[in-house]
Amino acid sequence: MSDLIVVAFDNEATGFELRAELVKMQKEYLLELEDVVVATRSSENDIKLHQAMNMTAAGAVGGGFWGTLVGVLFLNPLLGAAVGAASGAIAGRFTDVGINDDFMKDVGKAIVPGGSAVFILVRKMTADKVLARLEAFHKSGRVLQSSLSDADEARLREAFDGGKLADLVQPSEGEAPASPAAQS
């Protein structure tokens, strides 16, 4: 089961920085993302979704390949490629994977104009290491919504609201918690 987390920022750049950091952590196998989208709100009624993957382009590439293959079989590869790319692009344009776009636009109304929100759909993560890596976003964002357990959501909110991340990460089994004097 995947967990949804929505974090809002007062500017657009920080949202894109968080997405880049999450993708970097995925490449390092610290978390497994199903989807990550940045929503920006440049004016009162203008909410734009910046998807991580362009489905229209992906559909055109896949359709072009299959169209060429079918075209070779019927001795007209150029026509097959053109028809395949066009139909793939149309199919990709209307494909919605991951987080529902209408939901993101509705939640995006809570973003201040000039701000952004990052919608994260996580399959798995190593929570202590991910929280430690989010140190750069400390005090800059606020959690709008999540499907995490109450305890995990509280830890995440505390991390973004200004709590010390080192205090929020629970020690592993067999590891003694750090004493308050050692953290000063």
PDB file of C-alpha atoms in Angstrom, residues 25-93:
ATOM      1  CA  MET A  25      16.989   9.412  -2.740  1.00  0.00           C
ATOM      2  CA  GLN A  26      15.076   6.971  -4.946  1.00  0.00           C
ATOM      3  CA  LYS A  27      18.191   6.411  -7.056  1.00  0.00           C
ATOM      4  CA  GLU A  28      20.020   5.632  -3.811  1.00  0.00           C
ATOM      5  CA  TYR A  29      17.274   3.114  -2.842  1.00  0.00           C
ATOM      6  CA  LEU A  30      16.238   5.019   0.291  1.00  0.00           C
ATOM      7  CA  LEU A  31      12.638   5.215  -0.893  1.00  0.00           C
ATOM      8  CA  GLU A  32      10.447   3.889  -3.655  1.00  0.00           C
ATOM      9  CA  LEU A  33       8.235   6.517  -5.272  1.00  0.00           C
ATOM     10  CA  GLU A  34       5.099   5.705  -7.180  1.00  0.00           C
ATOM     11  CA  ASP A  35       4.552   9.330  -8.224  1.00  0.00           C
ATOM     12  CA  VAL A  36       5.832  12.792  -7.344  1.00  0.00           C
ATOM     13  CA  VAL A  37       4.206  15.955  -8.720  1.00  0.00           C
ATOM     14  CA  VAL A  38       4.881  19.631  -8.052  1.00  0.00           C
ATOM     15  CA  ALA A  39       1.840  21.909  -8.157  1.00  0.00           C
ATOM     16  CA  THR A  40       2.469  25.630  -8.525  1.00  0.00           C
ATOM     17  CA  ARG A  41       0.069  28.496  -8.111  1.00  0.00           C
ATOM     18  CA  SER A  42       1.237  31.616  -9.916  1.00  0.00           C
ATOM     19  CA  SER A  43      -2.033  33.518  -9.432  1.00  0.00           C
ATOM     20  CA  GLU A  44      -5.389  33.104  -7.695  1.00  0.00           C
ATOM     21  CA  ASN A  45      -6.899  30.759 -10.317  1.00  0.00           C
ATOM     22  CA  ASP A  46      -3.793  29.402 -12.077  1.00  0.00           C
ATOM     23  CA  ILE A  47      -2.715  26.006 -10.673  1.00  0.00           C
ATOM     24  CA  LYS A  48      -0.215  24.083 -12.814  1.00  0.00           C
ATOM     25  CA  LEU A  49       0.823  20.473 -12.290  1.00  0.00           C
ATOM     26  CA  HIS A  50       4.412  19.586 -13.142  1.00  0.00           C
ATOM     27  CA  GLN A  51       4.431  15.814 -13.616  1.00  0.00           C
ATOM     28  CA  ALA A  52       7.672  13.878 -13.248  1.00  0.00           C
ATOM     29  CA  MET A  53       6.924  11.966 -16.457  1.00  0.00           C
ATOM     30  CA  ASN A  54       5.480  13.356 -19.670  1.00  0.00           C
ATOM     31  CA  MET A  55       2.903  10.738 -20.643  1.00  0.00           C
ATOM     32  CA  THR A  56       2.214  12.352 -24.041  1.00  0.00           C
ATOM     33  CA  ALA A  57       5.868  12.070 -25.104  1.00  0.00           C
ATOM     34  CA  ALA A  58       6.150   8.529 -23.728  1.00  0.00           C
ATOM     35  CA  GLY A  59       3.019   7.516 -25.633  1.00  0.00           C
ATOM     36  CA  ALA A  60       4.339   9.041 -28.854  1.00  0.00           C
ATOM     37  CA  VAL A  61       7.640   7.164 -28.566  1.00  0.00           C
ATOM     38  CA  GLY A  62       5.952   3.843 -27.805  1.00  0.00           C
ATOM     39  CA  GLY A  63       3.333   4.376 -30.506  1.00  0.00           C
ATOM     40  CA  GLY A  64       6.022   5.306 -33.035  1.00  0.00           C
ATOM     41  CA  PHE A  65       7.895   2.084 -32.316  1.00  0.00           C
ATOM     42  CA  TRP A  66       4.843  -0.150 -32.615  1.00  0.00           C
ATOM     43  CA  GLY A  67       3.580   1.779 -35.654  1.00  0.00           C
ATOM     44  CA  THR A  68       6.923   1.282 -37.418  1.00  0.00           C
ATOM     45  CA  LEU A  69       6.868  -2.423 -36.603  1.00  0.00           C
ATOM     46  CA  VAL A  70       3.333  -2.837 -37.959  1.00  0.00           C
ATOM     47  CA  GLY A  71       4.247  -0.634 -40.940  1.00  0.00           C
ATOM     48  CA  VAL A  72       7.187  -2.901 -41.809  1.00  0.00           C
ATOM     49  CA  LEU A  73       4.830  -5.868 -41.887  1.00  0.00           C
ATOM     50  CA  PHE A  74       2.532  -4.057 -44.332  1.00  0.00           C
ATOM     51  CA  LEU A  75       5.401  -2.500 -46.367  1.00  0.00           C
ATOM     52  CA  ASN A  76       4.752   1.094 -45.312  1.00  0.00           C
ATOM     53  CA  PRO A  77       6.914   1.826 -42.235  1.00  0.00           C
ATOM     54  CA  LEU A  78       6.751   5.645 -42.467  1.00  0.00           C
ATOM     55  CA  LEU A  79       2.973   5.761 -42.504  1.00  0.00           C
ATOM     56  CA  GLY A  80       2.840   3.196 -39.700  1.00  0.00           C
ATOM     57  CA  ALA A  81       5.293   5.226 -37.598  1.00  0.00           C
ATOM     58  CA  ALA A  82       3.322   8.437 -38.121  1.00  0.00           C
ATOM     59  CA  VAL A  83      -0.028   6.857 -37.286  1.00  0.00           C
ATOM     60  CA  GLY A  84       1.478   4.978 -34.317  1.00  0.00           C
ATOM     61  CA  ALA A  85       3.140   8.096 -32.879  1.00  0.00           C
ATOM     62  CA  ALA A  86      -0.031  10.151 -33.250  1.00  0.00           C
ATOM     63  CA  SER A  87      -2.253   7.535 -31.640  1.00  0.00           C
ATOM     64  CA  GLY A  88       0.315   6.926 -28.875  1.00  0.00           C
ATOM     65  CA  ALA A  89       0.514  10.655 -28.130  1.00  0.00           C
ATOM     66  CA  ILE A  90      -3.278  10.910 -27.923  1.00  0.00           C
ATOM     67  CA  ALA A  91      -3.467   7.873 -25.646  1.00  0.00           C
ATOM     68  CA  GLY A  92      -0.644   9.252 -23.462  1.00  0.00           C
ATOM     69  CA  ARG A  93      -2.353  12.635 -23.200  1.00  0.00           C
TER      70      ARG A  93
END
